[in-house]
Coordinates of C-alpha atoms and ligand atoms in Angstrom, one line a residue:
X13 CA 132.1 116.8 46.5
X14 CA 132.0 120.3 48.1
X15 CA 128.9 118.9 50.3
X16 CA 130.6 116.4 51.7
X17 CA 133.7 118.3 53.0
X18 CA 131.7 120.0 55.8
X19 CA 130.4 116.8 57.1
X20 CA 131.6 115.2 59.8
X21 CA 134.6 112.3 59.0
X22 CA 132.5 109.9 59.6
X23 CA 129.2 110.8 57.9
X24 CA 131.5 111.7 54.8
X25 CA 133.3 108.3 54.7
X26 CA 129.9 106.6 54.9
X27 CA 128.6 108.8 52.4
X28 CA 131.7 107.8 49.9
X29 CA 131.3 103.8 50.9
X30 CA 127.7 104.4 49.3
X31 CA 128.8 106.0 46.7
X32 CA 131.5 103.8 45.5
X33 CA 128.9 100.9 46.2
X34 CA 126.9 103.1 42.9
X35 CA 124.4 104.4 45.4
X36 CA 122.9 107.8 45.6
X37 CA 121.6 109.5 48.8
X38 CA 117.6 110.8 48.9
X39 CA 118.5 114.6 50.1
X40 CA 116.2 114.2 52.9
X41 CA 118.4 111.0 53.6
X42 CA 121.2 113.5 53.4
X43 CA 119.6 115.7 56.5
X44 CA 119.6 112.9 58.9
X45 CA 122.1 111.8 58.5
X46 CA 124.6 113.8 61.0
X47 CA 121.8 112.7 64.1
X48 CA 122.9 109.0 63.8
X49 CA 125.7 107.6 66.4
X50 CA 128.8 108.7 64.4
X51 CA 130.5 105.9 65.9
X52 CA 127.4 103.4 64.4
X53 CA 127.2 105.0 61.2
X54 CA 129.1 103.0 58.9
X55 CA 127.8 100.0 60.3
X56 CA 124.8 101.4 59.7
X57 CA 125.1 101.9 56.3
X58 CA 127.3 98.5 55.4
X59 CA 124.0 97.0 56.3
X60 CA 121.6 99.2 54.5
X61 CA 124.1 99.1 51.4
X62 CA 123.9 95.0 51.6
X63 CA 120.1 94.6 51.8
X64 CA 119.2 97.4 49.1
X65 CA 121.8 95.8 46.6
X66 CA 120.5 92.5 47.4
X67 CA 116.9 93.7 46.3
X68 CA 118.3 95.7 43.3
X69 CA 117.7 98.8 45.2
X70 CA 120.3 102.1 44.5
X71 CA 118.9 104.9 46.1
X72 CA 118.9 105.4 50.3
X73 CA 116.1 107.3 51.5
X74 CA 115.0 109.2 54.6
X75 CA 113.3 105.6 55.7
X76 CA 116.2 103.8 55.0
X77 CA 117.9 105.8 58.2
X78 CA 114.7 106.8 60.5
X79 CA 114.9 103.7 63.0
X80 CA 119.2 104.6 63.5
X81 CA 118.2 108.7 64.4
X82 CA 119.1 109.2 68.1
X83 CA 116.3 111.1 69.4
X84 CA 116.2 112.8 73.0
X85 CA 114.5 110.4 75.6
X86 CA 112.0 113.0 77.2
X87 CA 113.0 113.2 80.8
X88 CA 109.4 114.5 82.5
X89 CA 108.2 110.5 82.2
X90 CA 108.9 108.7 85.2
X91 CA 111.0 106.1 85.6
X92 CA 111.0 105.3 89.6
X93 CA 111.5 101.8 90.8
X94 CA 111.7 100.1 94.2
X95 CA 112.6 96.9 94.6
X96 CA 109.9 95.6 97.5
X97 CA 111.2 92.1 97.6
X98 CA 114.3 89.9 96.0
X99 CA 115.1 86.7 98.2
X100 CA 118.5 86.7 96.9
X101 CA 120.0 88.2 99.8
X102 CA 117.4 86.1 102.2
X103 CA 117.4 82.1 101.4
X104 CA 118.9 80.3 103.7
X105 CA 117.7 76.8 103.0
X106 CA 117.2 74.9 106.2
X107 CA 117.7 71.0 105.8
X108 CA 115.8 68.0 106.0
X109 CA 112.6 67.4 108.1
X110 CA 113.3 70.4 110.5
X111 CA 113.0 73.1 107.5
X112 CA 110.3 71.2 105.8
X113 CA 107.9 71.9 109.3
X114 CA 109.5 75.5 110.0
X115 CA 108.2 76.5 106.2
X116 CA 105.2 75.0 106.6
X117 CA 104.5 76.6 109.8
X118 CA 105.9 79.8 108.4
X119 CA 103.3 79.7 105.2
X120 CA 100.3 78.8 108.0
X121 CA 101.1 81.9 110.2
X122 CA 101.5 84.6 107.0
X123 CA 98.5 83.2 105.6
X124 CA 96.7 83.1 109.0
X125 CA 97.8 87.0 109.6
X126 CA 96.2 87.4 105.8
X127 CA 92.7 85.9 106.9
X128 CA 92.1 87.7 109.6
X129 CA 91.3 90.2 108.2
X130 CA 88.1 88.5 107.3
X131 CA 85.5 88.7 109.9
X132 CA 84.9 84.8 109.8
X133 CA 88.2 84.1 111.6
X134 CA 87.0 85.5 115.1
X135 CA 85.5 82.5 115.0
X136 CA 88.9 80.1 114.2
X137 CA 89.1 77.2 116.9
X138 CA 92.5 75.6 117.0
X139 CA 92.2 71.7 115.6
X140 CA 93.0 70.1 119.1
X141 CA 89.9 72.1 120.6
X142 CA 87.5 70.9 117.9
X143 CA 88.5 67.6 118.5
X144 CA 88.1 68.0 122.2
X145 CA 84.4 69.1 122.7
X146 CA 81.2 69.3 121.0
X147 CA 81.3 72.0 118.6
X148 CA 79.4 75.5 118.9
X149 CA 77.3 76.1 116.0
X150 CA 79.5 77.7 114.0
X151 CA 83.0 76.9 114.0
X152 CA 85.7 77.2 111.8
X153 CA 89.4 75.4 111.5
X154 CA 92.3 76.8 109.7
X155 CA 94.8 75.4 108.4
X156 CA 96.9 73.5 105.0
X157 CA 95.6 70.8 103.3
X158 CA 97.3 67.7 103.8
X159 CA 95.4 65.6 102.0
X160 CA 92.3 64.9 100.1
X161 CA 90.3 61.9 98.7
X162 CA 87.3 61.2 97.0
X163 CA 85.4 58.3 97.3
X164 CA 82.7 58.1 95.5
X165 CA 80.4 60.4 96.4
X166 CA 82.3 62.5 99.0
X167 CA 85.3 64.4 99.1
X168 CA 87.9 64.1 102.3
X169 CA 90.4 66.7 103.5
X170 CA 92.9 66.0 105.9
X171 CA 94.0 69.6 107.5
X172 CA 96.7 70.5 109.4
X173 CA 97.1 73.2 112.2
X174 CA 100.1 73.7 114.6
X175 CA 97.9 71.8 117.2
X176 CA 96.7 68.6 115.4
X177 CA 94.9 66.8 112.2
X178 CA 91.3 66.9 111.2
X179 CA 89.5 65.1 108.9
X180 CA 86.9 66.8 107.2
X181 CA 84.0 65.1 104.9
X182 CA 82.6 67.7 101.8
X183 CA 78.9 65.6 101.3
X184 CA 77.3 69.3 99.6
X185 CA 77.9 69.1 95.7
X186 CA 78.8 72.7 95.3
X187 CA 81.7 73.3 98.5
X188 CA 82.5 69.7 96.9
X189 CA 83.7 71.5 93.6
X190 CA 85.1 74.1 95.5
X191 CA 87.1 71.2 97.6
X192 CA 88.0 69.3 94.5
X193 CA 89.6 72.7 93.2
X194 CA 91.7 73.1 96.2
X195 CA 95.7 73.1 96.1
X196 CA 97.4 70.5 98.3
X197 CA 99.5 72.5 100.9
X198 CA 97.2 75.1 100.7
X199 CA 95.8 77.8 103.4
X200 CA 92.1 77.2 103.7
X201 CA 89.6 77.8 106.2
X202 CA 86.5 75.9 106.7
X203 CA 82.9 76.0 108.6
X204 CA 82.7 73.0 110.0
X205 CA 80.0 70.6 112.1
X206 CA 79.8 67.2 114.0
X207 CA 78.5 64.8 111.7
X208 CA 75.7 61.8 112.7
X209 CA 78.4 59.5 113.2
X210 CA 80.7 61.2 114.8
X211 CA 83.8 63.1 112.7
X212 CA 83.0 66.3 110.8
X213 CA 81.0 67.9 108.0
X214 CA 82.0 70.9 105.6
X215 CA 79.7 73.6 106.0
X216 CA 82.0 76.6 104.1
X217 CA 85.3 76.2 102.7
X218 CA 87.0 79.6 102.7
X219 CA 90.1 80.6 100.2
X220 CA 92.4 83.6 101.0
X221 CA 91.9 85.1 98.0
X222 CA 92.4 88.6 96.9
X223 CA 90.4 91.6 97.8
X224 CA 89.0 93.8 94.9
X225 CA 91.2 96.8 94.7
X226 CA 91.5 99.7 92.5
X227 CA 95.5 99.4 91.2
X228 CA 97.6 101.3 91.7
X229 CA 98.8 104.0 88.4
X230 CA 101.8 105.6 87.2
X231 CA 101.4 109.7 87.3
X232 CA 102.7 110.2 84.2
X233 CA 101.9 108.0 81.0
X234 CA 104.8 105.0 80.8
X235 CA 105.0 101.9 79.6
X236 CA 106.4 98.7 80.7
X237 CA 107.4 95.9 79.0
X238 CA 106.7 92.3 80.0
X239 CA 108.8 89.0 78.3
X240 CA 109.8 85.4 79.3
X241 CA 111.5 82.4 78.2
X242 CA 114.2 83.4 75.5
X243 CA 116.1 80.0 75.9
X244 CA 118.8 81.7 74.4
X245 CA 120.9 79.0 73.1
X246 CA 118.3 76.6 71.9
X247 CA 117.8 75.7 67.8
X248 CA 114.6 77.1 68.7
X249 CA 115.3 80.4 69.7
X250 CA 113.8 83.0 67.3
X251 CA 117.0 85.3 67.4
X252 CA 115.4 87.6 64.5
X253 CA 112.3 88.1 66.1
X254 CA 114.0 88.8 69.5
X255 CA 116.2 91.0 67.9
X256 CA 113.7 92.9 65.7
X257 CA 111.5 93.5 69.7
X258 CA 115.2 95.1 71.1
X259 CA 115.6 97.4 68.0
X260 CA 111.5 98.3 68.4
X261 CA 112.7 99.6 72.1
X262 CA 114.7 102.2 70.4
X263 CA 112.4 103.5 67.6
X264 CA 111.0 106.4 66.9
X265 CA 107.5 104.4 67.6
X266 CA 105.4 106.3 70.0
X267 CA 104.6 103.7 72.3
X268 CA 108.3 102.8 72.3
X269 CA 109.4 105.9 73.3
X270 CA 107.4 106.1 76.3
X271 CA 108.7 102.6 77.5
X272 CA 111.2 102.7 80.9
X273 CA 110.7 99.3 82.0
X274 CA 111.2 95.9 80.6
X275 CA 110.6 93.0 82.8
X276 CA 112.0 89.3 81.9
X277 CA 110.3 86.5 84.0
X278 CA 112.6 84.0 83.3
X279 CA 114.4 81.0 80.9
X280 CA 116.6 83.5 79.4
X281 CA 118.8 81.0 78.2
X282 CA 118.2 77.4 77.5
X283 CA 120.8 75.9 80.2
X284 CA 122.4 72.8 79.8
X285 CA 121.2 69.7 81.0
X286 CA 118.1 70.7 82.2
X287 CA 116.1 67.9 80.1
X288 CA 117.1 64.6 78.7
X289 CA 119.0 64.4 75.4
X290 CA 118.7 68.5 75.8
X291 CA 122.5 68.9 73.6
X292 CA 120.5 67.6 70.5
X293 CA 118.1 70.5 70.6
X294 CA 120.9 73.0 71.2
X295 CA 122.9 75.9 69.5
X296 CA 125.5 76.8 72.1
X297 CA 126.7 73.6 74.6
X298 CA 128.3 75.6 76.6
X299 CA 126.5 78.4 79.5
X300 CA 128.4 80.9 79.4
X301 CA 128.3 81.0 75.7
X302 CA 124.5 81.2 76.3
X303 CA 124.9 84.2 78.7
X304 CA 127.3 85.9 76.9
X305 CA 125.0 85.9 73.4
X306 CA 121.9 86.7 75.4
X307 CA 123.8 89.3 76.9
X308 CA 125.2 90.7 73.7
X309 CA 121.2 90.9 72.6
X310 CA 119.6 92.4 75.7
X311 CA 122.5 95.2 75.8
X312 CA 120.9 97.0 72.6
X313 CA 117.8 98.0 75.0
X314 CA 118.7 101.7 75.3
X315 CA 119.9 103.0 78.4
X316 CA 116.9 105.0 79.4
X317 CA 115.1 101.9 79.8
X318 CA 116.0 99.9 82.9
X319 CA 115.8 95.6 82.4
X320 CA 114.7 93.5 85.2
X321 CA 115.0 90.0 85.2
X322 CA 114.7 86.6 87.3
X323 CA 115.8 83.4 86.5
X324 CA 114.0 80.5 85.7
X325 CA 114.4 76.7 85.6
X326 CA 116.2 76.7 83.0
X327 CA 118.8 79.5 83.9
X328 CA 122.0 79.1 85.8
X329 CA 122.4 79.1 89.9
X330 CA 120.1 77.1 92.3
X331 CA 116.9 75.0 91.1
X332 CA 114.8 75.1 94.0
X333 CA 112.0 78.0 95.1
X334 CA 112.9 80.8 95.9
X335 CA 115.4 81.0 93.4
X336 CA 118.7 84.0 94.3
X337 CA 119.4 85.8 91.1
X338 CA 121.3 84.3 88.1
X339 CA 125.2 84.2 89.8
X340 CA 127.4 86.9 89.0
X341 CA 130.2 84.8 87.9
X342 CA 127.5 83.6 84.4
X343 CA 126.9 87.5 83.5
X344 CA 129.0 89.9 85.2
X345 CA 128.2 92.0 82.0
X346 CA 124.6 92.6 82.9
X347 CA 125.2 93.0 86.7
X348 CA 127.9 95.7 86.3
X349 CA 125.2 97.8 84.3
X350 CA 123.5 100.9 85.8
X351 CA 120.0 100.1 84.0
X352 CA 120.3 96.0 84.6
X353 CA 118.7 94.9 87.5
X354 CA 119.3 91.0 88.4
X355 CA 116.7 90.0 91.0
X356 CA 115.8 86.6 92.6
X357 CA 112.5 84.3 91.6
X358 CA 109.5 85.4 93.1
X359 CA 110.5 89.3 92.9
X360 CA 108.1 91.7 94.1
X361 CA 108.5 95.5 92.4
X362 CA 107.2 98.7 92.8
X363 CA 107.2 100.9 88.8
X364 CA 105.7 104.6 88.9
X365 CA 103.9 103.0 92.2
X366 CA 102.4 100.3 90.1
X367 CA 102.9 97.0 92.3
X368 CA 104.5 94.0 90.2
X369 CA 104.8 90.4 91.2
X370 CA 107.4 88.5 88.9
X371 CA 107.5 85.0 89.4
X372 CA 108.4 82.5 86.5
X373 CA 105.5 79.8 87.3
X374 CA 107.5 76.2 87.7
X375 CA 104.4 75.5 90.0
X376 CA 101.8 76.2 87.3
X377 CA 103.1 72.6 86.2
X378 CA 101.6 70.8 89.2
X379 CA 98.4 73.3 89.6
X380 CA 97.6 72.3 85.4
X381 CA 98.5 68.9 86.4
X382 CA 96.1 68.4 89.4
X383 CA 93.3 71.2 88.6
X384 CA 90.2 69.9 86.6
X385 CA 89.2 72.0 84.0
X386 CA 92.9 73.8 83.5
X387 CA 94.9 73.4 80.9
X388 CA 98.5 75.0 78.9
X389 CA 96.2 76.9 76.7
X390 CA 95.0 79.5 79.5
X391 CA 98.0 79.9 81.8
X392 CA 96.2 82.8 83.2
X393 CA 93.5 81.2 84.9
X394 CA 96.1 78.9 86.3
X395 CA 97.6 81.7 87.6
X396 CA 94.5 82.9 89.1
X397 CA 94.5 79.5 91.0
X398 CA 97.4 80.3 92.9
X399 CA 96.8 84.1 93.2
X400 CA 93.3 82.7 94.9
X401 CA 95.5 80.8 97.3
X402 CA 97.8 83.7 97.9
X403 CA 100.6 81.5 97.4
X404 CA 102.9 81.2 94.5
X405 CA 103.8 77.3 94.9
X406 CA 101.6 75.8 97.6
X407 CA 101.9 72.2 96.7
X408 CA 105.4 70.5 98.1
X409 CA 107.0 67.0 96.8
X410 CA 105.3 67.1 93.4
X411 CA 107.1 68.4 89.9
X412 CA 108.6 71.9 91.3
X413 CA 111.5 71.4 93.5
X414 CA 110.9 73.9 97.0
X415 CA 113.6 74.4 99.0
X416 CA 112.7 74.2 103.1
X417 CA 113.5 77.8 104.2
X418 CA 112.7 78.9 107.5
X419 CA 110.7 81.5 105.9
X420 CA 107.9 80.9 103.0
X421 CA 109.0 83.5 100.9
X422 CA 106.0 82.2 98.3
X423 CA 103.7 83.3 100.0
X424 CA 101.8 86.7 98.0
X425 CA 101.4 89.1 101.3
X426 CA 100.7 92.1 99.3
X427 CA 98.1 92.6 97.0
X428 CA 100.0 92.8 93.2
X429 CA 98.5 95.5 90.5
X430 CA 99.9 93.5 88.0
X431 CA 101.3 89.7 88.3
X432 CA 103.8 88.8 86.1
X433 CA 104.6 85.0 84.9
X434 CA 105.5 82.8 81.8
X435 CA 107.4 79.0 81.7
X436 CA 104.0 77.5 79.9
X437 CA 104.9 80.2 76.5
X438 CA 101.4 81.0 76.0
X439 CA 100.7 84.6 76.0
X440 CA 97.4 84.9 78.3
X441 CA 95.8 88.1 80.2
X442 CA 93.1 88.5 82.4
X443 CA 91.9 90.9 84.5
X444 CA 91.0 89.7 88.3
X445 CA 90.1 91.6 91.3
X446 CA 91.9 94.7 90.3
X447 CA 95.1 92.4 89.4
X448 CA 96.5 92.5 85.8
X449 CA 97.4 88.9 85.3
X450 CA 99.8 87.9 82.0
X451 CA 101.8 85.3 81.2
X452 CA 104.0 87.0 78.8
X453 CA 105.1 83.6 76.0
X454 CA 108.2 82.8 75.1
X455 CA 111.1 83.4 72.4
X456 CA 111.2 79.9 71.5
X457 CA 109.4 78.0 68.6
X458 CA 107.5 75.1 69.4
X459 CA 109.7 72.4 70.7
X460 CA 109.4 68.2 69.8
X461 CA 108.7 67.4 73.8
X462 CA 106.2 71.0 73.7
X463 CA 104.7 68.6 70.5
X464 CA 104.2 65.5 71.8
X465 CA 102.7 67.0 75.0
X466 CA 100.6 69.3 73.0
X467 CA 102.0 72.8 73.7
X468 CA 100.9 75.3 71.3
X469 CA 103.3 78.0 72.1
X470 CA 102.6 81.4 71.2
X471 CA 106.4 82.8 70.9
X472 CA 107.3 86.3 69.4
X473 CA 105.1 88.5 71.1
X474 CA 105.6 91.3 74.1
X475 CA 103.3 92.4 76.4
X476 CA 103.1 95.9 76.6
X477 CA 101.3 97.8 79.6
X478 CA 100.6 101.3 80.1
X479 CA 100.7 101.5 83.4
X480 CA 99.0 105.1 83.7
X481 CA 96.1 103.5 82.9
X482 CA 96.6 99.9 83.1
X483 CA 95.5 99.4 79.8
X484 CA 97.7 96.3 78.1
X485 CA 97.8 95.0 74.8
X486 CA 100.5 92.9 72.8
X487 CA 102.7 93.3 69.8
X488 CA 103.8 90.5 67.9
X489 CA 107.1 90.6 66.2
X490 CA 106.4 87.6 64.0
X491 CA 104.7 89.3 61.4
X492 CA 106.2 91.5 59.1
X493 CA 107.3 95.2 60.7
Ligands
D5M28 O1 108.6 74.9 79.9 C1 108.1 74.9 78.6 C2 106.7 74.3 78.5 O2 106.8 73.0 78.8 C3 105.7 74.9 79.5 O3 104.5 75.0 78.8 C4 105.6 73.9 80.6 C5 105.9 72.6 79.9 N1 106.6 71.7 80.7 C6 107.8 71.8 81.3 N2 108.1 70.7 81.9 C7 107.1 69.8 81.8 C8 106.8 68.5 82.2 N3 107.7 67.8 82.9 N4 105.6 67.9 81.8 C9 104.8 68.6 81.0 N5 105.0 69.8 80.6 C10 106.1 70.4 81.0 P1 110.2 75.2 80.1 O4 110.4 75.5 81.6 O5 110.5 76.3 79.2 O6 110.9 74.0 79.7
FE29 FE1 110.5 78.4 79.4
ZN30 ZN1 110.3 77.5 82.4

């Protein structure tokens, strides 16, 4: 036993639990063995020792030990952040009627300021004028959609400026598709004309929309990480899969190395409550059970990495949009740590200079629900919807609860590089305009209210972006590592 006397005491002591188990140690085993977390090691090697006997395995090789080897994070990547936008700090929540008018009239003057820079809206007249006089030939209102109908073979919106209603009739079968893909509560602006009968004819219907841009890039070649919907604390949780993504983070895997950012978009645990009959689907009953355990996972993400995450509907603190970060009080844990980041729900960040927009999609709900021709299977082009409207939740009084802040916070001002959501656990990417648009999945198996709605999830996998070049691709921890 000469060897082992000049080992450290804890490498020897592991090395004599795996010998008194009957194993032997690989030599080249034997030579990594001192660049494993002393403090880790005989856990480390409890665990190995248990699986290998369980297989009839004696013998613990270099491979055995490779994943546990500490290597040195290389410190010329770049890992700057700025936080551009949290609302924690901001909502206010105005009540009743009053805050309902100052957010709409909030979302018509952002998105106003957002059109003009569009040449059409020189020609803007405000709704009372239009009603006034006889229009000049090429007029255009602004304003949200209150209402629309179709009967038969037109389609009427009802839209609303700060100086009056207008109803507009769509008679053209193509602005007519473009009409009956419109957003109630949205911006829009419209070219409009007296008809024969009096009233008013579409002539254009204008979207704000998204410019095409060039994205922004990190200098240096990093990677980040995007996830969603953990519901940790559900029967449906995958905990091995989750936990099998974590250890990934801290391989010796080349992509993992270079990762510095991982971004979780919400439902990070499964909440109590949240749906009916929820306890019978549930693990842990109690909240702060559920914290704590998804705490306990998402503090094995090494420390080089820094974690950003926003609630969602099923996490702890207030329900409504915009939604302050996950309270203090359910995960002091995470909050008191240098690389944890709690942010509110829409979150707007700024990684190597890459612009992100994290928002956990409640709304995609009602824009499925009232959108022909979307569906839960491509999330992304739902997405795409309400990037189109440059708003994250335009419609008001339908599934997802909006609180009436004197602000719209949901509305997107900036232009995002990448636009990060999940809540409908179907992994979807698509590249628009210059914007990176994923929906990241979910942790969770298919649930029985997912299966009588017909939800395929597609859980277990992580979006990973390089965000030098914007180049993104997925790994999915349900198959076999
Ligand atoms: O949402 C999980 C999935 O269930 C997601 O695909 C949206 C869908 N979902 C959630 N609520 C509803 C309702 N009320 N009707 C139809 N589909 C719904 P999660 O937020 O994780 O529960
Ligand atoms: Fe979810
Ligand atoms: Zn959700």
């Amino acid at each position: 036993m000469y060897y082992v006397t000049l080992l450290k005491e804890e490498v020897s002591s592991a090395i004599t639990y795996a010998l008194s188990k009957g194993f032997q140690i690989h030599p080249d085993a034997f030579k990594i063995l001192e660049r494993i977390d002393s403090k880790e090691l005989q856990t480390i090697i409890k665990q190995i020792v248990r699986e290998k006997a369980k297989q009839n395995l004696f013998l613990i090789n270099q491979s055995d030990l490779k994943m546990f080897v500490e290597s040195e994070v290389d410190e010329n990547i770049e890992n700057h952040h700025v936080i551009m936008f949290d609302p924690t700090r901001k909502v206010t929540s105005a009540e009743g009627i009053d805050g309902f008018t100052s957010l709409f009239s909030s979302r018509y003057s952002k998105l106003l300021k957002i059109m003009m820079q569009r040449a059409q809206s020189r020609k803007i007249t405000p709704i009372a004028n239009a009603t006034d006089s006889k229009l000049k030939d090429e007029a255009y209102i602004a304003g949200l959609l209150m209402d629309r109908k179709i009967d038969r073979d037109v389609t009427k919106l009802l839209i609303d400026d700060p100086t009056g209603s207008l109803e507009v009739l769509v008679f053209n079968k193509e602005i007519q598709e473009i009409a009956n893909s419109l957003l109630i509560d949205q911006f829009v602006m419209i070219s409009i004309g007296n008809g024969k009968n009096g009233g008013f004819f579409a002539r254009e219907i204008i979207v704000p929309d998204i410019p095409d841009h060039v994205s922004n890039r990190s200098k240096t070649e990093s990677y980040a990480v995007l996830i969603s919907d953990m519901h940790v604390g559900s029967r449906y949780f995958m905990e091995k899969e989750f936990t099998d993504f974590v250890s990934w983070l801290s391989s010796p895997d080349p992509v993992a190395r270079k990762v510095r950012f991982v971004l979780v978009c919400g439902d990070i645990v499964d909440g109590i409550g949240i749906f009916p009959n929820q306890d019978k689907e549930l693990l842990l009953m109690d909240i702060d059970q559920q914290m704590a355990k998804a705490t306990e996972l998402l503090d094995k993400i090494p420390k080089h990495i820094k974690v950003f995450i926003i609630p969602g509907n099923h996490d702890p603190g207030r329900r409504a949009l915009p939604q302050p970060a996950i309270p203090e009080k359910h995960n002091m844990h995470l909050w008191n740590r240098e690389n944890f980041f709690m942010l509110g729900n829409p979150s707007m960040l700024e990684l190597n200079g890459v612009k992100i927009l994290m928002f956990h999609g409640q709304s995609l709900d009602d824009v499925v629900g009232s959108t022909p021709g979307l569906s839960y299977a491509q999330p992304a082009k739902a997405m795409r919807a309400l990037l189109k409207t440059r708003h994250l939740s335009p419609i008001y009084g339908k599934r997802t609860p909006i609180a009436p802040e004197l602000e719209d916070f949901m509305v997107i001002s900036e232009v995002p590089d990448i636009y990060h959501s999940g809540h409908i656990h179907v992994v979807d990417l698509e590249m628009y305009k210059g914007t990176l648009i994923v929906n990241s999945g979910a942790w969770q198996s298919q649930t029985p209210f997912q299966a009588s709605v017909g939800i395929n999830p597609t859980p277990g996998i992580a979006v990973i972006v390089n965000l030098a070049t914007m180049k993104v691709f997925t790994k999915d921890f349900t198959e076999e590592q």
